[in-house]
Amino acid sequence: ASNNQSAWMQFLPCTGARIKCVEFSPCGRYLATSAVGSFKFNVWDVAKGQHGATPFSCASEVVQLNWSSAANGCSLFVGTKENYFIVYKNRTWGSQTWTTCGKYTTACWNKNGQVLLLALHTRPVIEVIPFSPKVRTLKSPKGIELPYSIHAMEWSPSSERLAVSFKNDDEKDESFRIEENSVDKDLIAVFGTTWDKDMVFPKFQNLGYIRGPHKNENRANMPTQM
């Protein structure tokens, strides 16, 4: 055994709180955390241990924390239970609040932190929000219309594929059919993403749908339509 007795694990104190969100920044230096039902979140400088927390407050309950990755520093998406979200820049910790037309469900960044995808409870559309200064003089890209409200979504590390899963709490759009008698809400939609040279304007192509095994069947996952 090594004689090095230095600790390899840090305990960060969150007294009396049940943690809901835990998210490391891409560089690994910062850890963002929030508790269930809390209107606050902490950003920890992990190297400083229990003394490294910087608290931030919101006017509504924090429900999601999501870091972007970019060459000039990262951004932290802070989703709330109300009709707005906040984006913080880690270089200055300045923030910008964005108002939405309904409560949001989930969000994700592309690989360079220039584009944020946002899904709302109110309609089955993924909004595309570009953060590059170039979009101020150019038309913003069109969002993705889907048959159901979105439950979760995630871009691949290269931002070339987008996977989307659906909620089970709204009515089916009859115009959306994969096959007869299929359980469409169990599908995961997969989209291909193409970009302009600056990775500012995405275009999406539906590549197909993946369905896992039925709850009463024991079989491997398989593509339904690709």
Coordinates of C-alpha atoms in Angstrom, one line a residue:
A1 CA 0.0 0.0 0.0
S2 CA 1.1 3.5 -0.6
N3 CA 2.3 5.7 2.2
N4 CA 0.5 8.7 0.7
Q5 CA -2.3 9.4 3.1
S6 CA -3.8 12.3 1.1
A7 CA -7.6 12.1 0.6
W8 CA -9.0 11.0 -2.7
M9 CA -12.6 12.0 -2.0
Q10 CA -14.2 15.3 -1.1
F11 CA -17.5 15.7 0.9
L12 CA -19.3 18.9 0.0
P13 CA -21.7 19.9 2.8
C14 CA -25.4 20.4 1.9
T15 CA -26.9 20.4 5.3
G16 CA -30.6 19.4 5.5
A17 CA -30.9 19.3 1.7
R18 CA -31.7 16.5 -0.7
I19 CA -29.7 17.1 -3.8
K20 CA -31.6 17.0 -7.1
C21 CA -29.1 18.3 -9.7
V22 CA -25.4 17.6 -9.9
E23 CA -23.5 18.8 -13.0
F24 CA -19.7 19.1 -13.6
S25 CA -18.4 21.7 -15.9
P26 CA -16.5 20.4 -19.0
C27 CA -13.1 21.4 -17.6
G28 CA -13.9 19.6 -14.3
R29 CA -13.1 22.6 -12.1
Y30 CA -16.7 23.5 -11.3
L31 CA -19.6 21.5 -9.9
A32 CA -23.1 23.0 -10.0
T33 CA -25.7 21.6 -7.5
S34 CA -29.2 22.3 -6.4
A35 CA -31.6 20.8 -3.9
V36 CA -35.2 19.5 -4.3
G37 CA -37.6 22.5 -4.1
S38 CA -34.8 25.0 -3.8
F39 CA -34.8 28.5 -5.3
K40 CA -31.0 28.5 -5.0
F41 CA -28.0 26.6 -6.5
N42 CA -24.3 26.4 -5.7
V43 CA -21.3 26.4 -8.0
W44 CA -18.4 24.7 -6.3
D45 CA -14.7 25.2 -7.1
V46 CA -14.0 21.6 -6.3
A47 CA -10.3 22.1 -5.5
K48 CA -11.3 24.3 -2.6
G49 CA -13.5 21.6 -1.1
Q50 CA -16.2 22.6 1.4
H51 CA -15.0 26.2 1.3
G52 CA -15.4 26.5 -2.5
A53 CA -19.2 27.1 -2.8
T54 CA -20.6 30.2 -4.4
P55 CA -24.4 30.5 -3.9
F56 CA -26.8 31.9 -6.5
S57 CA -30.5 32.7 -6.1
C58 CA -33.5 32.5 -8.5
A59 CA -37.0 33.7 -8.2
S60 CA -38.3 30.2 -8.9
E61 CA -37.5 26.6 -8.1
V62 CA -34.4 25.4 -9.9
V63 CA -35.1 22.2 -11.9
Q64 CA -32.1 21.7 -14.2
L65 CA -28.5 22.7 -14.5
N66 CA -26.6 22.1 -17.7
W67 CA -23.1 23.3 -18.7
S68 CA -22.1 24.1 -22.2
S69 CA -18.6 23.7 -23.6
A70 CA -16.8 26.4 -25.6
A71 CA -13.2 27.5 -26.3
N72 CA -13.8 30.9 -24.7
G73 CA -15.4 29.5 -21.5
C74 CA -18.5 27.7 -20.7
S75 CA -22.1 28.7 -19.9
L76 CA -24.4 27.3 -17.3
F77 CA -28.1 26.8 -18.2
V78 CA -30.4 27.2 -15.2
G79 CA -33.9 25.9 -15.8
T80 CA -36.7 27.0 -13.5
K81 CA -40.3 25.9 -12.8
E82 CA -41.6 29.2 -14.2
N83 CA -41.7 30.7 -17.8
Y84 CA -38.0 31.6 -17.9
F85 CA -34.5 30.3 -17.7
I86 CA -31.1 31.9 -17.0
V87 CA -27.7 31.5 -18.7
Y88 CA -24.5 32.3 -16.7
K89 CA -21.1 32.8 -18.3
N90 CA -18.4 31.3 -16.1
R91 CA -15.7 33.9 -17.0
T92 CA -17.6 36.8 -15.3
W93 CA -20.6 35.0 -13.8
G94 CA -22.7 37.6 -15.5
S95 CA -26.2 36.3 -16.4
Q96 CA -29.0 36.7 -19.0
T97 CA -32.6 35.8 -18.3
W98 CA -34.7 34.4 -21.2
T99 CA -38.5 34.4 -21.0
T100 CA -40.3 31.5 -22.7
C101 CA -43.9 31.1 -23.9
G102 CA -44.5 28.3 -21.4
K103 CA -42.9 26.1 -18.8
Y104 CA -39.9 24.2 -20.2
T105 CA -39.3 20.5 -20.1
T106 CA -35.6 20.0 -20.9
A107 CA -32.7 21.6 -22.7
C108 CA -29.3 20.7 -24.1
W109 CA -26.3 22.4 -25.7
N110 CA -24.4 21.6 -28.9
K111 CA -20.7 20.8 -28.6
N112 CA -19.4 24.4 -28.9
G113 CA -22.0 26.0 -26.7
Q114 CA -23.3 28.2 -29.5
V115 CA -26.8 26.6 -29.8
L116 CA -29.2 25.7 -27.1
L117 CA -32.2 23.4 -27.7
L118 CA -35.3 24.0 -25.5
A119 CA -38.4 21.9 -25.2
L120 CA -41.6 23.3 -23.7
H121 CA -44.6 21.7 -21.9
T122 CA -47.1 23.7 -24.0
R123 CA -46.4 22.3 -27.4
P124 CA -44.4 19.5 -29.1
V125 CA -41.7 21.7 -30.6
I126 CA -38.0 21.9 -29.9
E127 CA -36.9 25.5 -30.0
V128 CA -33.5 26.4 -31.4
I129 CA -31.8 29.3 -29.6
P130 CA -28.5 30.5 -31.2
F131 CA -26.1 32.3 -28.9
S132 CA -23.6 33.5 -31.5
P133 CA -23.5 37.2 -32.2
K134 CA -23.9 36.5 -35.9
V135 CA -27.6 35.6 -35.5
R136 CA -28.5 39.2 -34.7
T137 CA -28.5 40.0 -38.4
L138 CA -29.5 36.6 -39.8
K139 CA -32.7 34.6 -39.6
S140 CA -32.8 32.2 -36.7
P141 CA -33.1 28.5 -37.6
K142 CA -36.4 26.7 -37.5
G143 CA -37.3 24.4 -34.6
I144 CA -38.3 20.7 -34.8
E145 CA -42.0 19.8 -34.8
L146 CA -42.8 16.5 -33.1
P147 CA -45.9 14.4 -32.5
Y148 CA -45.8 14.5 -28.7
S149 CA -44.4 16.6 -25.8
I150 CA -40.7 16.0 -25.3
H151 CA -39.5 14.2 -22.2
A152 CA -35.7 14.3 -22.7
M153 CA -33.2 15.0 -25.5
E154 CA -29.5 14.7 -25.9
W155 CA -27.0 15.6 -28.6
S156 CA -24.1 13.3 -29.4
P157 CA -20.6 14.6 -28.5
S158 CA -20.0 15.6 -32.1
S159 CA -23.5 17.3 -32.3
E160 CA -24.2 15.2 -35.4
R161 CA -27.1 13.2 -33.9
L162 CA -29.9 14.2 -31.6
A163 CA -32.0 11.7 -29.7
V164 CA -35.4 12.6 -28.4
S165 CA -37.8 10.7 -26.1
F166 CA -41.5 11.5 -25.5
K167 CA -43.9 12.1 -22.6
N168 CA -46.9 9.9 -22.0
D169 CA -49.3 12.6 -20.7
D170 CA -50.9 14.1 -23.9
E171 CA -52.9 12.9 -26.8
K172 CA -51.5 11.3 -29.9
D173 CA -51.2 13.2 -33.1
E174 CA -53.0 10.9 -35.6
S175 CA -50.8 12.2 -38.5
F176 CA -47.8 10.5 -36.9
R177 CA -47.8 6.7 -37.6
I178 CA -44.8 4.4 -37.7
E179 CA -46.8 1.2 -38.1
E180 CA -50.3 -0.1 -37.2
N181 CA -50.9 -0.8 -33.5
S182 CA -47.5 0.5 -32.5
V183 CA -47.0 2.2 -29.1
D184 CA -45.5 5.4 -30.6
K185 CA -44.7 7.1 -27.3
D186 CA -42.3 4.4 -26.5
L187 CA -40.1 5.4 -29.4
I188 CA -36.9 7.4 -29.4
A189 CA -36.6 9.7 -32.4
V190 CA -33.1 10.1 -33.9
F191 CA -32.3 13.2 -36.0
G192 CA -29.2 13.9 -38.0
T193 CA -27.8 17.4 -37.7
T194 CA -25.9 19.3 -40.3
W195 CA -24.3 22.7 -39.7
D196 CA -22.9 25.7 -41.5
K197 CA -19.2 26.3 -41.3
D198 CA -19.4 28.3 -38.0
M199 CA -21.7 25.7 -36.3
V200 CA -24.3 28.3 -35.7
F201 CA -27.3 27.2 -37.8
P202 CA -28.4 23.6 -37.5
K203 CA -30.6 21.7 -39.9
F204 CA -32.3 18.5 -38.8
Q205 CA -33.2 15.4 -40.7
N206 CA -35.3 12.6 -39.2
L207 CA -33.2 9.4 -39.4
G208 CA -35.7 7.1 -37.8
Y209 CA -37.1 5.7 -34.6
I210 CA -35.9 3.2 -32.0
R211 CA -38.1 1.2 -29.8
G212 CA -37.0 -0.8 -26.8
P213 CA -38.7 -4.1 -25.9
H214 CA -42.3 -4.2 -24.8
K215 CA -42.8 -4.4 -21.0
N216 CA -44.1 -8.0 -21.3
E217 CA -41.5 -9.1 -23.8
N218 CA -37.9 -10.1 -23.3
R219 CA -36.0 -9.2 -26.4
A220 CA -33.1 -6.9 -27.4
N221 CA -33.7 -3.3 -28.4
M222 CA -34.2 -2.9 -32.2
P223 CA -34.7 -0.1 -34.7
T224 CA -38.3 0.3 -35.8
Q225 CA -37.6 2.5 -38.8
M226 CA -34.2 3.8 -39.8

